[in-house]
CSV table of C-alpha atoms in Angstrom, one decimal:
chain,number,residue,atom,x,y,z
A,27,UNK,CA,125.1,99.4,122.4
A,28,UNK,CA,124.3,103.0,123.5
A,29,UNK,CA,121.5,104.2,121.2
A,30,UNK,CA,121.1,108.0,121.2
A,31,UNK,CA,119.9,109.1,117.7
A,32,UNK,CA,117.0,107.4,116.1
A,33,UNK,CA,115.8,107.6,112.5
A,34,UNK,CA,112.1,107.1,111.7
A,35,UNK,CA,111.1,106.4,108.0
A,36,UNK,CA,107.5,107.4,107.3
A,37,UNK,CA,105.7,110.3,108.9
A,38,UNK,CA,102.2,108.7,108.8
A,39,UNK,CA,100.0,107.5,111.7
A,40,UNK,CA,102.6,105.1,113.0
A,41,UNK,CA,105.7,107.1,112.2
A,42,UNK,CA,104.6,110.3,114.0
A,43,UNK,CA,103.6,108.3,117.0
A,44,UNK,CA,107.0,106.5,117.1
A,45,UNK,CA,108.8,109.9,116.8
A,46,UNK,CA,106.6,111.3,119.6
A,47,UNK,CA,107.4,108.6,122.1
A,48,UNK,CA,111.1,108.4,121.2
A,49,UNK,CA,111.6,112.1,121.6
A,50,UNK,CA,109.7,112.2,124.9
A,51,UNK,CA,112.0,109.4,126.2
A,52,UNK,CA,115.1,111.5,125.5
A,53,UNK,CA,116.2,110.3,122.1
A,54,UNK,CA,117.2,112.6,119.2
A,55,UNK,CA,114.8,111.8,116.4
A,56,UNK,CA,115.2,112.3,112.7
A,57,UNK,CA,111.9,111.9,110.9
A,58,UNK,CA,111.9,111.1,107.2
A,59,UNK,CA,109.2,111.1,104.5
A,60,UNK,CA,108.9,111.6,100.8
A,61,UNK,CA,106.5,114.5,101.3
A,62,UNK,CA,107.3,117.8,103.1
A,63,UNK,CA,103.6,118.2,103.8
A,64,UNK,CA,103.5,114.9,105.6
A,65,UNK,CA,106.5,115.9,107.7
A,66,UNK,CA,105.0,119.3,108.6
A,67,UNK,CA,101.6,117.6,109.4
A,68,UNK,CA,103.4,115.0,111.6
A,69,UNK,CA,105.3,117.6,113.6
A,70,UNK,CA,102.1,119.6,114.1
A,71,UNK,CA,100.3,116.5,115.2
A,72,UNK,CA,103.0,115.5,117.7
A,73,UNK,CA,102.9,119.0,119.1
A,74,UNK,CA,99.1,118.8,119.4
A,75,UNK,CA,99.2,115.4,121.1
A,76,UNK,CA,101.9,116.4,123.5
A,77,UNK,CA,99.9,119.5,124.4
A,78,UNK,CA,97.0,117.2,125.2
A,79,UNK,CA,99.2,115.1,127.4
A,80,UNK,CA,100.4,118.3,129.2
A,81,UNK,CA,96.7,119.4,129.8
A,82,UNK,CA,95.9,116.0,131.3
A,83,UNK,CA,98.9,116.2,133.6
A,84,UNK,CA,100.7,113.2,132.0
A,85,UNK,CA,103.6,115.3,130.7
A,86,UNK,CA,105.3,118.4,132.1
A,87,UNK,CA,105.5,121.5,129.9
A,88,UNK,CA,109.3,121.5,130.1
A,89,UNK,CA,109.4,117.8,128.9
A,90,UNK,CA,107.1,118.6,126.0
A,91,UNK,CA,109.3,121.5,124.9
A,92,UNK,CA,112.4,119.4,125.2
A,93,UNK,CA,110.8,116.6,123.2
A,94,UNK,CA,109.8,118.9,120.4
A,95,UNK,CA,113.3,120.3,120.3
A,96,UNK,CA,114.7,116.8,119.7
A,97,UNK,CA,112.7,116.2,116.6
A,98,UNK,CA,114.2,117.1,113.2
A,99,UNK,CA,112.8,116.2,109.7
A,100,UNK,CA,114.4,115.4,106.4
A,101,UNK,CA,113.3,114.4,102.9
A,102,UNK,CA,116.6,112.6,102.3
A,103,UNK,CA,116.9,109.0,103.4
A,104,UNK,CA,120.7,109.4,103.3
A,105,UNK,CA,120.5,111.7,106.3
A,106,UNK,CA,119.4,108.8,108.4
A,107,UNK,CA,122.8,107.2,107.9
A,108,UNK,CA,124.1,109.0,111.0
A,109,UNK,CA,121.6,107.4,113.4
A,110,UNK,CA,122.2,104.5,115.7
A,111,UNK,CA,118.8,102.9,115.1
A,112,UNK,CA,116.4,103.1,112.2
A,113,UNK,CA,112.7,102.3,112.6
A,114,UNK,CA,111.0,101.8,109.2
A,115,UNK,CA,107.3,102.7,109.4
A,116,UNK,CA,106.4,103.1,105.8
A,117,UNK,CA,103.3,101.5,104.1
A,118,UNK,CA,102.7,97.8,104.6
A,119,UNK,CA,104.1,96.8,101.2
A,120,UNK,CA,107.1,94.5,101.1
A,121,UNK,CA,108.5,96.0,97.8
A,122,UNK,CA,108.4,99.5,99.3
A,123,UNK,CA,110.3,98.4,102.4
A,124,UNK,CA,113.0,96.6,100.3
A,125,UNK,CA,113.5,99.8,98.3
A,126,UNK,CA,113.8,101.9,101.5
A,127,UNK,CA,116.5,99.6,103.0
A,128,UNK,CA,118.3,99.4,99.6
A,129,UNK,CA,118.6,103.2,99.5
A,130,UNK,CA,119.6,103.5,103.2
A,131,UNK,CA,122.4,100.8,103.2
A,132,UNK,CA,125.2,102.8,101.5
A,133,UNK,CA,124.8,105.6,104.1
A,134,UNK,CA,124.6,103.6,107.3
A,135,UNK,CA,127.3,103.4,110.0
A,136,UNK,CA,128.6,99.9,110.7
A,137,UNK,CA,126.9,99.7,114.1
A,138,UNK,CA,123.4,101.0,113.0
A,139,UNK,CA,120.5,98.7,113.8
A,140,UNK,CA,117.8,98.4,111.2
A,141,UNK,CA,114.2,97.6,112.3
A,142,UNK,CA,110.8,97.5,110.7
A,143,UNK,CA,107.5,98.4,112.3
A,144,UNK,CA,105.8,95.8,109.9
A,145,UNK,CA,102.7,94.2,111.4
A,146,UNK,CA,103.0,91.0,109.4
A,147,UNK,CA,105.9,90.8,106.8
A,148,UNK,CA,108.7,88.3,107.4
A,149,UNK,CA,111.6,89.9,109.3
A,150,UNK,CA,114.0,87.2,108.0
A,151,UNK,CA,113.1,88.0,104.4
A,152,UNK,CA,113.4,91.8,104.9
A,153,UNK,CA,116.8,91.3,106.7
A,154,UNK,CA,118.2,89.0,104.0
A,155,UNK,CA,118.2,91.8,101.4
A,156,UNK,CA,120.4,94.0,103.6
A,157,UNK,CA,124.1,93.9,104.6
A,158,UNK,CA,123.3,93.4,108.3
A,159,UNK,CA,120.8,90.6,108.9
A,160,UNK,CA,122.3,90.1,112.4
A,161,UNK,CA,121.5,93.7,113.2
A,162,UNK,CA,118.0,93.7,111.8
A,163,UNK,CA,114.7,93.0,113.7
A,164,UNK,CA,111.0,93.7,113.9
A,165,UNK,CA,110.0,96.6,116.2
A,166,UNK,CA,106.2,96.5,116.0
A,167,UNK,CA,104.4,99.3,117.9
A,168,UNK,CA,100.7,99.2,118.5
A,169,UNK,CA,98.4,102.0,117.3
A,170,UNK,CA,98.0,104.7,118.8
A,171,UNK,CA,101.7,104.6,119.8
A,172,UNK,CA,101.7,107.1,122.6
A,173,UNK,CA,98.8,105.2,124.3
A,174,UNK,CA,99.4,101.5,123.7
A,175,UNK,CA,101.8,99.9,126.2
A,176,UNK,CA,103.0,96.9,124.1
A,177,UNK,CA,105.8,96.6,121.6
A,178,UNK,CA,106.4,93.3,119.7
A,179,UNK,CA,110.1,92.6,119.2
A,180,UNK,CA,110.6,90.1,116.4
A,181,UNK,CA,113.9,88.3,115.8
A,182,UNK,CA,114.7,87.1,112.3
A,183,UNK,CA,116.6,83.9,111.9
A,184,UNK,CA,119.9,85.8,111.9
A,185,UNK,CA,119.2,88.5,114.5
A,186,UNK,CA,121.9,88.4,117.2
A,187,UNK,CA,121.4,88.8,120.9
A,188,UNK,CA,123.2,92.2,121.2
A,189,UNK,CA,120.7,93.6,118.7
A,190,UNK,CA,117.8,92.2,120.6
A,191,UNK,CA,119.1,93.5,124.0
A,192,UNK,CA,119.7,97.0,122.4
A,193,UNK,CA,116.1,97.2,121.2
A,194,UNK,CA,114.7,95.8,124.4
A,195,UNK,CA,116.6,98.6,126.3
A,196,UNK,CA,114.9,101.2,124.0
A,197,UNK,CA,111.4,99.7,124.8
A,198,UNK,CA,112.1,99.8,128.5
A,199,UNK,CA,113.3,103.4,128.3
A,200,UNK,CA,110.1,104.3,126.5
A,201,UNK,CA,108.2,102.9,129.6
A,202,UNK,CA,106.6,100.2,127.4
A,203,UNK,CA,106.4,96.4,127.7
A,204,UNK,CA,108.1,94.2,125.1
A,205,UNK,CA,106.7,90.9,123.9
A,206,UNK,CA,109.2,88.7,122.2
A,207,UNK,CA,107.8,87.0,119.1
A,208,UNK,CA,109.2,84.5,116.7
A,209,UNK,CA,109.3,85.4,113.0
A,210,UNK,CA,106.1,83.7,111.7
A,211,UNK,CA,103.3,85.4,109.8
A,212,UNK,CA,101.6,88.3,111.7
A,213,UNK,CA,103.6,87.5,114.9
A,214,UNK,CA,101.5,87.4,118.1
A,215,UNK,CA,99.0,90.2,118.3
A,216,UNK,CA,97.8,90.2,114.6
A,217,UNK,CA,98.0,86.4,114.4
A,218,UNK,CA,95.2,86.3,117.0
A,219,UNK,CA,93.4,89.6,116.4
A,220,UNK,CA,93.0,89.6,112.6
A,221,UNK,CA,91.3,86.2,112.3
A,222,UNK,CA,88.8,87.4,115.0
A,223,UNK,CA,88.1,90.6,112.9
A,224,UNK,CA,87.9,88.5,109.7
A,225,UNK,CA,85.4,86.1,111.5
A,226,UNK,CA,83.3,89.2,112.5
A,227,UNK,CA,83.2,90.2,108.9
A,228,UNK,CA,82.1,86.7,107.9
A,229,UNK,CA,79.4,86.9,110.6
A,230,UNK,CA,78.2,90.1,108.9
A,231,UNK,CA,78.6,88.6,105.4
A,232,UNK,CA,76.5,85.6,106.2
A,233,UNK,CA,73.8,87.7,107.8
A,234,UNK,CA,74.2,86.2,111.3
A,235,UNK,CA,74.2,89.8,112.7
A,236,UNK,CA,74.4,93.4,111.5
A,237,UNK,CA,77.2,95.8,112.3
A,238,UNK,CA,75.6,97.1,115.4
A,239,UNK,CA,74.7,93.8,116.9
A,240,UNK,CA,78.1,92.2,116.2
A,241,UNK,CA,80.0,95.1,117.8
A,242,UNK,CA,77.6,95.4,120.8
A,243,UNK,CA,77.8,91.6,121.3
A,244,UNK,CA,81.6,91.7,121.6
A,245,UNK,CA,81.7,94.8,123.7
A,246,UNK,CA,79.0,93.7,126.2
A,247,UNK,CA,79.4,89.9,125.9
A,248,UNK,CA,83.2,89.6,125.9
A,249,UNK,CA,84.1,93.0,127.6
A,250,UNK,CA,86.0,94.2,124.6
A,251,UNK,CA,86.6,98.0,124.7
A,252,UNK,CA,85.7,98.3,121.0
A,253,UNK,CA,83.7,96.0,118.7
A,254,UNK,CA,85.7,94.1,116.0
A,255,UNK,CA,84.2,96.0,113.1
A,256,UNK,CA,84.7,99.4,114.7
A,257,UNK,CA,88.3,98.3,115.5
A,258,UNK,CA,88.8,97.2,111.8
A,259,UNK,CA,87.7,100.7,110.7
A,260,UNK,CA,90.2,102.2,113.2
A,261,UNK,CA,93.1,100.0,111.9
A,262,UNK,CA,92.1,100.4,108.2
A,263,UNK,CA,90.4,97.7,106.2
A,264,UNK,CA,93.2,97.7,103.7
A,265,UNK,CA,95.7,96.9,106.4
A,266,UNK,CA,93.4,94.2,107.8
A,267,UNK,CA,93.1,92.6,104.3
A,268,UNK,CA,96.9,92.8,103.8
A,269,UNK,CA,97.6,91.0,107.0
A,270,UNK,CA,94.9,88.3,106.3
A,271,UNK,CA,96.6,87.8,102.9
A,272,UNK,CA,100.0,87.4,104.6
A,273,UNK,CA,98.5,84.8,107.0
A,274,UNK,CA,96.7,83.0,104.2
A,275,UNK,CA,99.8,82.9,101.9
A,276,UNK,CA,102.3,82.2,104.6
A,277,UNK,CA,100.4,79.5,106.5
A,278,UNK,CA,98.4,78.0,103.6
A,279,UNK,CA,95.4,77.3,105.8
A,280,UNK,CA,91.9,78.1,104.6
A,281,UNK,CA,90.9,79.4,108.1
A,282,UNK,CA,92.9,82.5,107.2
A,283,UNK,CA,91.0,83.1,103.9
A,284,UNK,CA,90.0,86.8,103.8
A,285,UNK,CA,86.2,87.3,103.9
A,286,UNK,CA,84.9,88.4,100.4
A,287,UNK,CA,83.0,91.2,102.0
A,288,UNK,CA,86.3,92.6,103.5
A,289,UNK,CA,87.8,92.5,100.0
A,290,UNK,CA,84.7,94.2,98.5
A,291,UNK,CA,84.9,97.1,101.0
A,292,UNK,CA,88.6,97.7,100.2
A,293,UNK,CA,87.8,97.6,96.4
A,294,UNK,CA,85.2,100.2,97.0
A,295,UNK,CA,87.8,102.4,98.8
A,296,UNK,CA,85.8,102.1,102.0
A,297,UNK,CA,88.8,101.7,104.2
A,298,UNK,CA,87.4,102.9,107.5
A,299,UNK,CA,88.0,106.1,109.5
A,300,UNK,CA,90.8,107.3,107.2
A,301,UNK,CA,88.5,107.4,104.2
A,302,UNK,CA,85.3,108.4,106.2
A,303,UNK,CA,83.6,105.1,105.3
A,304,UNK,CA,84.0,101.5,106.2
A,305,UNK,CA,81.7,99.3,108.3
A,306,UNK,CA,80.6,102.7,109.7
A,307,UNK,CA,79.9,106.0,107.8
A,308,UNK,CA,81.9,108.8,109.6
A,309,UNK,CA,80.8,111.7,107.5
A,310,UNK,CA,78.1,112.9,109.9
A,311,UNK,CA,78.2,113.8,113.6
A,312,UNK,CA,77.9,110.2,114.7
A,313,UNK,CA,79.2,107.1,113.0
A,314,UNK,CA,76.3,105.2,111.2
A,315,UNK,CA,76.6,101.4,110.4
A,316,UNK,CA,76.8,100.8,106.6
A,317,UNK,CA,75.1,97.4,106.9
């Protein structure tokens, strides 16, 4: 299927990044959110990030101008009905995602492919509540979208081959690499990454090391570009906890039990960079460990 127009639901951190790369690759993008402020902020951020890419010689000014011209915004989900592919990038809550797809369905063209950027929720279950489970799949971008090269493509039990090939063609046009994953809790990246982060929190919780020693150990001892606790703050501790809960509920294995300290930080509203406090305090000039 020839995909030309793409709808993106959610103008947050992931949604604006997805709109950015899609527009730069030549697709017409319609970005939707429930907040006009969120839409305005997203477009301003895309413009700022593209300007940075131009200054670094990674994008030509003419390509940046063309990409910005391809992005339109709307507060109405119904407007996304005229797109060929919808990427849902709303909050990582299953009930919210079901509501979005339910509102979208009456307005979609018969050929429109529905996808979710979910990092852990069952694609089969999301698809089963729509009228097109065979044209539904997971389209999981990594954060930050313009920088990260991987996209996980997750087939639900009903996803057909044509849908997979169409989404694979989009990933290739973006200049990214696709990893094909089966529809099991947290897919590939987060199935491996989140238990590592959770184990780092347990290491902190049990007093084996402090924040600084744990992060430095993994950076210098395992050559990770970022320590696991620093990475958790970047992702968002609420997101980390949500994915650990999906793993724990979906696989019923105690090795996926979220660390009580991770739960405590989320209860405190210390969610990482986005709330200025997590395993580090970001309110000063330099991040300071909180434990």
